[in-house]
Short mmCIF file of C-alpha atoms and ligand atoms in Angstrom, two decimals:
data_model
loop_
_atom_site.label_atom_id
_atom_site.label_comp_id
_atom_site.label_asym_id
_atom_site.label_seq_id
_atom_site.Cartn_x
_atom_site.Cartn_y
_atom_site.Cartn_z
CA MET A 3 -12.45 -33.21 -29.20
CA ASN A 4 -13.15 -29.94 -27.37
CA GLN A 5 -15.49 -27.20 -28.51
CA LYS A 6 -15.06 -25.99 -32.07
CA SER A 7 -13.12 -22.75 -32.50
CA ALA A 8 -14.45 -19.72 -34.37
CA TYR A 9 -12.14 -20.72 -37.22
CA GLU A 10 -13.70 -24.18 -37.43
CA ARG A 11 -17.28 -22.84 -37.14
CA ILE A 12 -17.06 -19.80 -39.41
CA VAL A 13 -13.83 -19.33 -41.35
CA ARG A 14 -13.20 -22.92 -42.43
CA PRO A 15 -16.66 -23.50 -43.98
CA LEU A 16 -16.18 -20.29 -45.99
CA LEU A 17 -12.68 -21.24 -47.13
CA PHE A 18 -13.72 -24.84 -47.85
CA SER A 19 -16.56 -23.60 -50.08
CA LEU A 20 -13.82 -22.32 -52.40
CA GLU A 21 -11.43 -24.25 -54.64
CA PRO A 22 -8.45 -25.19 -52.39
CA GLU A 23 -5.83 -23.05 -54.09
CA THR A 24 -8.20 -20.06 -54.30
CA ALA A 25 -8.88 -20.44 -50.56
CA HIS A 26 -5.12 -20.58 -49.95
CA HIS A 27 -4.52 -17.35 -51.87
CA LEU A 28 -7.37 -15.63 -50.05
CA ALA A 29 -6.09 -16.63 -46.59
CA LEU A 30 -2.48 -15.81 -47.43
CA GLY A 31 -3.57 -12.54 -49.07
CA ALA A 32 -5.35 -11.54 -45.86
CA LEU A 33 -2.25 -12.30 -43.79
CA ARG A 34 -0.06 -10.45 -46.29
CA PHE A 35 -2.36 -7.42 -45.98
CA ALA A 36 -2.36 -7.64 -42.17
CA SER A 37 1.45 -7.75 -42.21
CA ASN A 38 1.46 -4.08 -43.26
CA PHE A 39 -0.67 -2.78 -40.38
CA PRO A 40 0.42 -2.81 -36.72
CA SER A 41 -3.21 -2.57 -35.57
CA LEU A 42 -4.16 -5.75 -37.50
CA LEU A 43 -1.04 -7.52 -36.21
CA ARG A 44 -2.15 -6.64 -32.67
CA LEU A 45 -5.48 -8.35 -33.40
CA LEU A 46 -3.70 -11.50 -34.61
CA ARG A 47 -1.59 -11.51 -31.43
CA ARG A 48 -4.71 -12.48 -29.51
CA PHE A 49 -4.14 -16.03 -30.79
CA GLN A 50 -0.57 -16.14 -29.47
CA PRO A 51 0.33 -19.06 -27.25
CA PRO A 52 2.45 -18.51 -24.13
CA SER A 53 6.19 -18.64 -24.83
CA ARG A 54 8.15 -21.83 -24.30
CA PRO A 55 11.67 -20.92 -25.37
CA THR A 56 14.13 -23.47 -26.70
CA THR A 57 17.56 -23.31 -28.37
CA VAL A 58 18.34 -25.59 -31.33
CA PHE A 59 21.34 -25.45 -33.71
CA GLY A 60 22.40 -22.25 -32.00
CA LEU A 61 19.11 -20.39 -32.62
CA SER A 62 16.61 -19.27 -29.97
CA PHE A 63 13.00 -20.20 -30.66
CA PRO A 64 10.19 -18.61 -28.56
CA ASN A 65 8.32 -21.92 -28.90
CA PRO A 66 9.06 -25.15 -30.81
CA ILE A 67 6.09 -24.92 -33.21
CA GLY A 68 6.88 -23.76 -36.74
CA LEU A 69 5.01 -23.18 -39.98
CA ALA A 70 6.11 -25.85 -42.48
CA ALA A 71 7.46 -25.04 -45.94
CA GLY A 72 5.00 -24.52 -48.77
CA PHE A 73 2.40 -22.37 -46.99
CA ASP A 74 4.20 -19.06 -47.53
CA LYS A 75 6.46 -20.05 -50.40
CA ASN A 76 7.42 -16.47 -51.27
CA GLY A 77 7.75 -15.02 -47.77
CA VAL A 78 4.95 -12.49 -48.12
CA ALA A 79 3.42 -12.59 -44.63
CA LEU A 80 6.26 -12.99 -42.12
CA PRO A 81 5.01 -10.36 -39.62
CA ALA A 82 1.57 -12.03 -39.55
CA TRP A 83 2.98 -15.50 -38.86
CA GLU A 84 4.99 -14.06 -35.99
CA ALA A 85 1.91 -12.27 -34.64
CA LEU A 86 -0.12 -15.50 -34.80
CA GLY A 87 2.44 -17.03 -32.45
CA PHE A 88 4.53 -19.35 -34.58
CA GLY A 89 7.92 -20.07 -33.00
CA PHE A 90 9.54 -20.05 -36.44
CA VAL A 91 8.59 -20.01 -40.12
CA GLU A 92 10.09 -21.87 -43.04
CA ILE A 93 9.44 -20.08 -46.32
CA GLY A 94 9.87 -21.71 -49.75
CA THR A 95 10.45 -23.92 -51.49
CA VAL A 96 12.24 -21.21 -53.48
CA THR A 97 13.99 -22.16 -56.73
CA ALA A 98 16.74 -20.33 -58.65
CA LYS A 99 14.32 -19.50 -61.47
CA ALA A 100 10.75 -18.26 -60.99
CA GLN A 101 8.26 -20.94 -62.06
CA SER A 102 4.51 -21.32 -62.28
CA GLY A 103 4.30 -24.99 -61.27
CA ASN A 104 1.99 -27.70 -62.59
CA PRO A 105 -1.39 -27.10 -64.29
CA LYS A 106 -4.37 -26.42 -61.98
CA PRO A 107 -6.19 -27.92 -60.13
CA ARG A 108 -3.24 -29.13 -58.06
CA ILE A 109 -4.40 -29.12 -54.41
CA PHE A 110 -7.12 -31.55 -53.25
CA ARG A 111 -8.87 -31.78 -49.86
CA TYR A 112 -9.85 -34.99 -48.09
CA PRO A 113 -11.77 -33.80 -45.00
CA GLU A 114 -12.74 -37.31 -43.94
CA GLN A 115 -9.08 -38.28 -43.79
CA GLN A 116 -7.98 -34.81 -42.53
CA ALA A 117 -5.56 -34.87 -45.45
CA LEU A 118 -4.47 -32.99 -48.57
CA ILE A 119 -2.85 -34.07 -51.80
CA ASN A 120 -0.81 -31.47 -53.68
CA ARG A 121 1.14 -31.47 -56.90
CA LEU A 122 1.98 -27.77 -56.99
CA GLY A 123 5.47 -28.35 -58.40
CA PHE A 124 7.36 -25.53 -56.66
CA ASN A 125 5.35 -22.59 -57.96
CA ASN A 126 7.32 -19.61 -56.64
CA ASP A 127 8.63 -16.13 -57.48
CA GLY A 128 12.25 -17.30 -57.81
CA ALA A 129 15.28 -16.57 -55.61
CA ASP A 130 15.94 -13.04 -56.92
CA VAL A 131 12.44 -11.73 -56.24
CA VAL A 132 12.17 -13.44 -52.84
CA ALA A 133 15.61 -12.11 -51.79
CA ASP A 134 14.55 -8.62 -52.81
CA ARG A 135 11.30 -8.90 -50.82
CA LEU A 136 13.12 -10.09 -47.71
CA ARG A 137 15.76 -7.34 -47.96
CA LYS A 138 13.02 -4.72 -48.16
CA LEU A 139 11.26 -6.17 -45.12
CA ARG A 140 14.50 -5.96 -43.15
CA ALA A 141 15.25 -2.43 -44.36
CA ALA A 142 11.75 -1.34 -43.32
CA GLY A 143 12.40 -2.59 -39.78
CA ARG A 144 9.53 -5.06 -39.98
CA TRP A 145 11.61 -8.24 -39.78
CA PRO A 146 10.09 -10.70 -37.28
CA ARG A 147 11.88 -11.67 -34.07
CA ILE A 148 11.41 -15.39 -34.71
CA PRO A 149 13.84 -17.57 -36.68
CA ILE A 150 13.12 -17.64 -40.41
CA GLY A 151 14.20 -20.67 -42.39
CA ILE A 152 14.46 -20.63 -46.17
CA ASN A 153 13.78 -23.89 -47.99
CA ILE A 154 15.40 -24.15 -51.43
CA GLY A 155 14.88 -26.63 -54.26
CA LYS A 156 15.82 -27.30 -57.87
CA SER A 157 14.25 -25.37 -60.75
CA LYS A 158 12.30 -27.70 -63.02
CA VAL A 159 14.16 -26.67 -66.19
CA THR A 160 17.57 -27.39 -64.66
CA PRO A 161 18.80 -30.89 -65.51
CA LEU A 162 19.56 -33.12 -62.52
CA GLU A 163 23.30 -33.15 -63.31
CA LYS A 164 23.31 -29.36 -62.77
CA ALA A 165 21.18 -29.52 -59.61
CA ALA A 166 23.99 -28.50 -57.22
CA ASP A 167 24.65 -25.27 -59.18
CA ASP A 168 20.93 -24.47 -59.16
CA TYR A 169 20.74 -24.85 -55.35
CA LEU A 170 23.97 -22.86 -55.05
CA TYR A 171 22.46 -19.91 -56.93
CA SER A 172 19.56 -19.70 -54.48
CA PHE A 173 21.79 -20.37 -51.48
CA ARG A 174 24.15 -17.49 -52.39
CA LEU A 175 21.31 -15.03 -52.63
CA LEU A 176 19.21 -16.21 -49.72
CA HIS A 177 21.34 -17.66 -46.94
CA VAL A 178 22.43 -14.28 -45.61
CA LEU A 179 18.76 -13.36 -45.19
CA ALA A 180 17.84 -16.58 -43.38
CA ASP A 181 18.44 -17.93 -39.88
CA TYR A 182 18.67 -21.44 -41.33
CA VAL A 183 18.49 -22.98 -44.80
CA VAL A 184 16.80 -26.24 -45.78
CA LEU A 185 17.86 -28.22 -48.83
CA ASN A 186 14.67 -29.82 -50.09
CA VAL A 187 15.55 -33.05 -51.86
CA SER A 188 12.26 -34.75 -51.13
CA SER A 189 9.33 -33.16 -52.96
CA PRO A 190 7.54 -35.77 -55.08
CA ASN A 191 6.36 -33.11 -57.54
CA THR A 192 9.62 -32.20 -59.29
CA PRO A 193 10.71 -35.05 -61.55
CA GLY A 194 13.91 -36.73 -60.32
CA LEU A 195 14.32 -34.46 -57.28
CA ARG A 196 14.22 -37.29 -54.76
CA SER A 197 17.13 -39.03 -56.49
CA LEU A 198 19.26 -36.27 -54.92
CA GLN A 199 18.82 -38.22 -51.69
CA GLY A 200 21.17 -40.83 -53.23
CA GLN A 201 24.60 -40.82 -51.61
CA ASP A 202 26.77 -39.49 -54.46
CA SER A 203 24.43 -36.69 -55.51
CA LEU A 204 23.79 -35.74 -51.89
CA VAL A 205 27.46 -35.55 -50.91
CA ARG A 206 28.17 -33.46 -54.02
CA LEU A 207 25.30 -31.09 -53.18
CA LEU A 208 26.39 -30.73 -49.55
CA ARG A 209 30.02 -30.03 -50.57
CA VAL A 210 29.00 -27.37 -53.08
CA ILE A 211 26.77 -25.67 -50.50
CA ASN A 212 29.45 -25.91 -47.78
CA SER A 213 31.98 -24.22 -50.05
CA GLU A 214 29.71 -21.15 -50.04
CA ASN A 215 28.66 -21.36 -46.38
CA ARG A 216 31.76 -19.77 -44.83
CA GLU A 217 31.93 -16.14 -43.61
CA THR A 218 28.20 -15.77 -43.12
CA ALA A 219 27.64 -19.43 -42.21
CA ARG A 220 24.08 -20.55 -41.50
CA PRO A 221 22.81 -23.89 -40.20
CA VAL A 222 22.00 -26.05 -43.24
CA LEU A 223 19.31 -28.72 -42.84
CA LEU A 224 18.15 -31.50 -45.14
CA LYS A 225 14.45 -32.27 -45.73
CA ILE A 226 13.80 -35.90 -46.50
CA ALA A 227 10.94 -38.04 -47.82
CA PRO A 228 9.03 -40.57 -45.70
CA ASN A 229 9.24 -43.24 -48.40
CA LEU A 230 12.90 -44.13 -47.84
CA SER A 231 13.94 -47.64 -46.83
CA ALA A 232 16.33 -48.20 -43.90
CA ALA A 233 19.05 -48.98 -46.46
CA GLU A 234 18.45 -45.63 -48.17
CA LEU A 235 18.24 -43.66 -44.91
CA GLU A 236 21.55 -44.87 -43.48
CA PRO A 237 23.88 -43.27 -46.11
CA ILE A 238 21.85 -40.06 -45.88
CA ILE A 239 22.50 -39.82 -42.15
CA VAL A 240 26.20 -40.58 -42.68
CA ALA A 241 26.42 -37.92 -45.42
CA CYS A 242 24.74 -35.39 -43.10
CA GLN A 243 27.10 -36.14 -40.24
CA GLU A 244 30.22 -36.06 -42.39
CA ASN A 245 29.29 -32.86 -44.20
CA GLY A 246 28.29 -30.57 -41.35
CA VAL A 247 24.50 -30.70 -41.79
CA ALA A 248 22.91 -29.01 -38.75
CA GLY A 249 19.68 -30.98 -38.69
CA ILE A 250 17.10 -33.05 -40.54
CA VAL A 251 13.53 -32.08 -41.42
CA ALA A 252 11.44 -35.25 -41.36
CA THR A 253 9.31 -35.52 -43.38
CA ASN A 254 7.97 -34.24 -46.67
CA THR A 255 4.66 -35.49 -48.12
CA THR A 256 4.17 -39.18 -48.94
CA LEU A 257 3.42 -41.09 -52.13
CA ASP A 258 1.57 -43.74 -50.10
CA HIS A 259 -2.08 -42.99 -50.89
CA SER A 260 -3.50 -46.18 -49.36
CA SER A 261 -5.68 -44.12 -46.98
CA ILE A 262 -7.49 -42.43 -49.91
CA PRO A 263 -10.32 -44.22 -51.74
CA SER A 264 -9.03 -44.95 -55.24
CA ALA A 265 -11.98 -43.20 -56.94
CA GLN A 266 -10.94 -39.92 -55.27
CA ASP A 267 -7.20 -40.36 -55.54
CA GLU A 268 -5.01 -37.77 -57.26
CA THR A 269 -1.36 -37.67 -58.26
CA GLY A 270 0.86 -35.80 -55.79
CA GLY A 271 2.15 -35.78 -52.24
CA LEU A 272 -0.20 -36.68 -49.40
CA SER A 273 -0.06 -34.73 -46.14
CA GLY A 274 -2.05 -34.61 -42.91
CA ALA A 275 -3.36 -37.30 -40.55
CA PRO A 276 -2.53 -40.36 -42.72
CA LEU A 277 1.14 -39.29 -42.74
CA ARG A 278 1.38 -38.93 -38.96
CA GLU A 279 2.52 -42.39 -37.95
CA LYS A 280 4.95 -42.84 -40.81
CA SER A 281 6.73 -39.54 -40.19
CA THR A 282 6.88 -40.19 -36.43
CA GLU A 283 8.42 -43.58 -37.13
CA PHE A 284 11.00 -41.82 -39.30
CA VAL A 285 11.84 -39.35 -36.54
CA ARG A 286 12.30 -42.28 -34.15
CA THR A 287 14.55 -44.17 -36.59
CA ILE A 288 16.72 -41.11 -37.23
CA ARG A 289 16.99 -40.37 -33.51
CA VAL A 290 18.34 -43.86 -32.79
CA ARG A 291 21.07 -43.30 -35.38
CA THR A 292 22.21 -39.73 -34.69
CA ARG A 293 22.22 -36.82 -32.22
CA LEU A 294 21.52 -34.33 -35.06
CA PRO A 295 18.55 -32.09 -34.26
CA ILE A 296 15.31 -33.12 -35.98
CA ILE A 297 12.36 -30.98 -37.06
CA GLY A 298 9.40 -33.37 -36.93
CA VAL A 299 6.65 -32.69 -39.45
CA GLY A 300 3.75 -34.75 -40.78
CA GLY A 301 0.18 -35.08 -39.57
CA ILE A 302 0.42 -32.94 -36.45
CA ALA A 303 -3.17 -31.90 -35.74
CA ASP A 304 -3.50 -31.71 -31.95
CA GLY A 305 -1.52 -31.73 -28.72
CA ALA A 306 -1.12 -35.52 -28.68
CA SER A 307 0.32 -35.76 -32.19
CA ALA A 308 2.74 -32.92 -31.37
CA ILE A 309 3.93 -34.65 -28.19
CA GLU A 310 4.31 -37.86 -30.19
CA LYS A 311 6.87 -36.20 -32.52
CA LEU A 312 8.79 -34.65 -29.61
CA THR A 313 8.82 -37.93 -27.68
CA ALA A 314 10.06 -39.72 -30.81
CA GLY A 315 13.09 -37.40 -30.76
CA ALA A 316 12.23 -34.15 -32.55
CA GLN A 317 13.49 -30.88 -30.98
CA LEU A 318 11.16 -28.75 -33.10
CA ILE A 319 7.91 -29.45 -34.95
CA GLN A 320 6.14 -27.93 -37.94
CA ILE A 321 2.53 -27.87 -39.06
CA TYR A 322 0.79 -27.32 -42.37
CA THR A 323 -2.26 -29.50 -43.13
CA GLY A 324 -3.38 -29.49 -39.48
CA TYR A 325 -3.45 -25.68 -39.60
CA ILE A 326 -5.74 -25.75 -42.65
CA TYR A 327 -8.20 -27.97 -40.79
CA ARG A 328 -7.90 -26.50 -37.29
CA GLY A 329 -6.73 -22.89 -37.73
CA PRO A 330 -4.98 -20.64 -35.20
CA ALA A 331 -6.41 -22.47 -32.15
CA LEU A 332 -4.18 -25.42 -33.06
CA LEU A 333 -1.08 -23.45 -32.04
CA ARG A 334 -2.48 -22.66 -28.61
CA GLU A 335 -3.61 -26.24 -28.13
CA ILE A 336 -0.18 -27.63 -29.02
CA ALA A 337 1.63 -25.01 -26.95
CA ALA A 338 -0.51 -25.93 -23.94
CA SER A 339 0.37 -29.62 -24.34
CA VAL A 340 4.10 -29.65 -25.07
C1 FMN B 420 -0.07 -27.56 -50.38
C2 FMN B 420 1.28 -27.99 -49.85
C3 FMN B 420 2.44 -27.44 -50.39
C4 FMN B 420 3.68 -27.82 -49.91
N1 FMN B 420 4.81 -27.26 -50.44
C5 FMN B 420 6.04 -27.60 -49.94
C6 FMN B 420 7.21 -27.00 -50.44
O1 FMN B 420 7.19 -26.14 -51.30
N2 FMN B 420 8.40 -27.41 -49.92
C7 FMN B 420 8.49 -28.35 -48.93
O2 FMN B 420 9.60 -28.67 -48.48
N3 FMN B 420 7.39 -28.93 -48.43
C8 FMN B 420 6.17 -28.57 -48.90
N4 FMN B 420 5.04 -29.15 -48.39
C9 FMN B 420 5.19 -30.21 -47.34
C10 FMN B 420 5.03 -29.67 -45.94
O3 FMN B 420 6.03 -28.72 -45.63
C11 FMN B 420 5.09 -30.82 -44.92
O4 FMN B 420 6.37 -31.42 -44.97
C12 FMN B 420 4.05 -31.90 -45.19
O5 FMN B 420 2.84 -31.32 -45.64
C13 FMN B 420 3.73 -32.73 -43.94
O6 FMN B 420 3.20 -31.92 -42.90
P1 FMN B 420 1.62 -31.81 -42.59
O7 FMN B 420 1.08 -33.19 -42.53
O8 FMN B 420 1.55 -31.05 -41.30
O9 FMN B 420 1.03 -31.04 -43.73
C14 FMN B 420 3.78 -28.78 -48.86
C15 FMN B 420 2.60 -29.33 -48.32
C16 FMN B 420 1.37 -28.93 -48.79
C17 FMN B 420 0.12 -29.54 -48.17
#
């Protein structure tokens, strides 16, 4: 690997000396603060990669590298993400009701494996508060010029049978504020959520969302888990094609913890390097079956792993865990490679 960046030499050791979620709040808090000051945003722009425009599901992206869902769940730092050079940002997962998530600690680092395990459980401000925040950002003229996706999920207290109505509540409030919407049916940390990937529940969810997605229609994408068998994946692709889904986000975190020594293992979804191959394989499998655009996500941590996802058939890519380990230089490195 090339020379270490200032982030890897100075910022990461400081952040990694803190409890993972505390470090997350500190970093996000700094970006939220910077979002209010044009002079600080100019500083962040120094990290910007050169533009490499692309058009996918009717939207123009300045580059194909996005911030994955879960980093800025409540959409508090959009101007900073744009300044750092992301080609798009997916906020969320947002749920209809505000919720605090699972008990702490709930994020765990595995530096040797370049991985994380999280069991946050959709801690977020709820659709009303997030919608209000986004409206204010727009009204203040500070809305970024990059596409903003909003990822929505089911509130924990809502029974599975009522899941479609729960998604619909968030969709109604948020879709007009988004450039695209992702239905997250693949987090391992909300009990039963992944069963919404089953054909009947999925078709019902897509129909309910479609009934609302008319005058101010937005591309609707589906985010899927990497633990699906070929037999499970096939009906999902058919349901997507038959119900106007604009694209697939592949993949969410994995429940396969075989790369983590059992003494250090934790309950939750695993992300980062150990997920790379599996999610790339998923992108490849989906691409063989359909022309639907794919956002490839999982274990992207350098130029080669980004190219791997694009070669497998993704039009766009997203990063999360790689950004924690490598920082802003990762964007430039990927942009220079793809
Ligand atoms: C701490 C953490 C929180 C996450 N929260 C969400 C979330 O709220 N919604 C979602 O769809 N994915 C969430 N993800 C999954 C990421 O968006 C991404 O799909 C996954 O981490 C694989 O990418 P990576 O290996 O680059 O991290 C989260 C991941 C992490 C590490």
